[in-house]
Backbone as JSON, one array per atom type, in Angstrom:
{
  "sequence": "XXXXXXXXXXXXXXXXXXXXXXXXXXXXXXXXXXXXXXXXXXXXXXXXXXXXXXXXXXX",
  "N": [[0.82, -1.19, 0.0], [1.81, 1.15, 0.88], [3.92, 1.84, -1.17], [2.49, 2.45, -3.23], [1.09, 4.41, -2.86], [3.39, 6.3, -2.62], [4.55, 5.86, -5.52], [1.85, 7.27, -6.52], [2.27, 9.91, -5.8], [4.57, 10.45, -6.66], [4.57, 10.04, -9.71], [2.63, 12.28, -9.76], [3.95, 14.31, -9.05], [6.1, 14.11, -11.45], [4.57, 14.61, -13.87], [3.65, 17.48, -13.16], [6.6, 18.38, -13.0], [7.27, 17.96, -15.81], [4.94, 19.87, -16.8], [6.07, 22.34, -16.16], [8.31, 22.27, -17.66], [7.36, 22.42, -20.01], [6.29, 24.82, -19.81], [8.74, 26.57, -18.93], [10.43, 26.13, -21.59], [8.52, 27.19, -23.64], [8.73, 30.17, -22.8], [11.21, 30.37, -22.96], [11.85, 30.26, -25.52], [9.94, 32.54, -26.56], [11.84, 34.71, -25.13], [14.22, 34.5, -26.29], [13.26, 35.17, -29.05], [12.24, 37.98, -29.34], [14.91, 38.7, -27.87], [16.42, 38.3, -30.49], [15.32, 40.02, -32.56], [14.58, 42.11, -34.94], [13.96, 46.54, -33.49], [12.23, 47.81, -34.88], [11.73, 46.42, -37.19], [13.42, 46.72, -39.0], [16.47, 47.22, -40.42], [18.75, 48.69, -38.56], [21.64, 48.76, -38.11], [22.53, 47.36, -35.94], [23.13, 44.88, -36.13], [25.05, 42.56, -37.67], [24.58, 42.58, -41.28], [23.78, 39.87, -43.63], [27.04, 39.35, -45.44], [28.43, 40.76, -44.1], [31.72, 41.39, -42.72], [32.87, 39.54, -40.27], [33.54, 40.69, -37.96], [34.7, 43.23, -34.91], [32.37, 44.09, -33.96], [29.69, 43.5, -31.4], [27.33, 41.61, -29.61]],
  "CA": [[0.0, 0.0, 0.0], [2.81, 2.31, 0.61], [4.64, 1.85, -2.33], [1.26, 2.8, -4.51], [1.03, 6.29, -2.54], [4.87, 7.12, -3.36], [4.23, 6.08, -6.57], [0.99, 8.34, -6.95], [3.47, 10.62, -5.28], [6.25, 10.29, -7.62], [3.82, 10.47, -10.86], [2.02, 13.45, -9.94], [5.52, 15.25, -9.23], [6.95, 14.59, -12.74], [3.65, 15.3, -14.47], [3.94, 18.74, -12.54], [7.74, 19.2, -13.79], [6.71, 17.79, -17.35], [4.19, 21.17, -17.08], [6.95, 23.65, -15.67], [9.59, 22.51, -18.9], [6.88, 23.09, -21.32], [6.32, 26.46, -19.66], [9.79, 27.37, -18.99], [10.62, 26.59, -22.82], [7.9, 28.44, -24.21], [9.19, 31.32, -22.05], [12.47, 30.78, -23.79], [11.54, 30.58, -26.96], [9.49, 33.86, -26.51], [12.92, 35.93, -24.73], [15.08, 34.22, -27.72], [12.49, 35.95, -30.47], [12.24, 38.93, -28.71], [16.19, 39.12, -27.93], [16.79, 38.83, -31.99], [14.36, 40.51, -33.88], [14.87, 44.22, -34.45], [12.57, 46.74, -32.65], [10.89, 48.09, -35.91], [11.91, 45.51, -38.25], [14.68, 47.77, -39.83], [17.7, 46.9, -39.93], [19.33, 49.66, -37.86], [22.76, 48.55, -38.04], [22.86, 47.18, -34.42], [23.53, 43.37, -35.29], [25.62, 42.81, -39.16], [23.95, 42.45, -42.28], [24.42, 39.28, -44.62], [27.83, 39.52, -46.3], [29.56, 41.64, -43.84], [32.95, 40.51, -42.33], [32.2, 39.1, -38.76], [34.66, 41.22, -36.6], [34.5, 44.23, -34.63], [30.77, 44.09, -33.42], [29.34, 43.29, -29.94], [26.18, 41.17, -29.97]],
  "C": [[0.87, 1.25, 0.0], [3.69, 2.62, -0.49], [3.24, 2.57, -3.56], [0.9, 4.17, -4.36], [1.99, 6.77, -2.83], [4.72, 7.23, -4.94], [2.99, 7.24, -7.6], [1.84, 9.56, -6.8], [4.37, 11.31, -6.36], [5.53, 10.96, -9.15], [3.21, 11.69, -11.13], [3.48, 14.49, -9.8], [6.18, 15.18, -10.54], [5.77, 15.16, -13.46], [3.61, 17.11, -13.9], [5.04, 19.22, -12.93], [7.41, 19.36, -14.83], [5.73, 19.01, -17.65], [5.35, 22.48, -16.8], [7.69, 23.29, -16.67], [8.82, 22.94, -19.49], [6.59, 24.53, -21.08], [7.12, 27.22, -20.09], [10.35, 27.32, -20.86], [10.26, 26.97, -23.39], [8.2, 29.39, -23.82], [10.71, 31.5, -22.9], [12.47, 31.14, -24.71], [10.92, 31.9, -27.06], [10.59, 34.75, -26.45], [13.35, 35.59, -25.83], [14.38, 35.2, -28.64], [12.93, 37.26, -29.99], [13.69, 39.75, -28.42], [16.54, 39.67, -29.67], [16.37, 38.93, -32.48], [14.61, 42.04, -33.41], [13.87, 45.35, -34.05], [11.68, 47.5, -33.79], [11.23, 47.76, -37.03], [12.22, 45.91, -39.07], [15.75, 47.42, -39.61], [19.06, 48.37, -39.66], [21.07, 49.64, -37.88], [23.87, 47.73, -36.82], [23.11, 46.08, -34.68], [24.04, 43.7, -37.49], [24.67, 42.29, -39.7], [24.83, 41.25, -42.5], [25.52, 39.82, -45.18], [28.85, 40.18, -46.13], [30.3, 41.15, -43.48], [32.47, 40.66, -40.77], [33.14, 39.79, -37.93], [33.98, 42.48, -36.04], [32.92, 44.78, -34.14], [30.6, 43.25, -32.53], [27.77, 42.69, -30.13], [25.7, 41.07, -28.54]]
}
């Protein structure tokens, strides 16, 4: 009998993480977009264009 309550136990605790990853990685995936997309979808100069040489810029 005790082993069947840990186990309810145990099951309802990963089902409960298994809801907090899919949160927390939708939450990521949201900051990620949000980090690299530009704020009026111009390219301002703040991150390089295609084709430029990769040095000397801070991301």
């Amino acid at each position: 009998m005790n082993n069947r309550s840990v186990s309810k136990d145990t099951d309802a605790r990963v089902r409960e993480l298994q809801t907090q990853v899919a949160d927390l990685k939708e939450l990521v995936n949201t900051l990620l977009s949000v980090i690299c997309e530009e704020p009026d979808g111009v390219t301002s100069g703040a991150a390089p264009s295609y084709g430029q040489p990769k040095m000397n810029y801070c991301m």
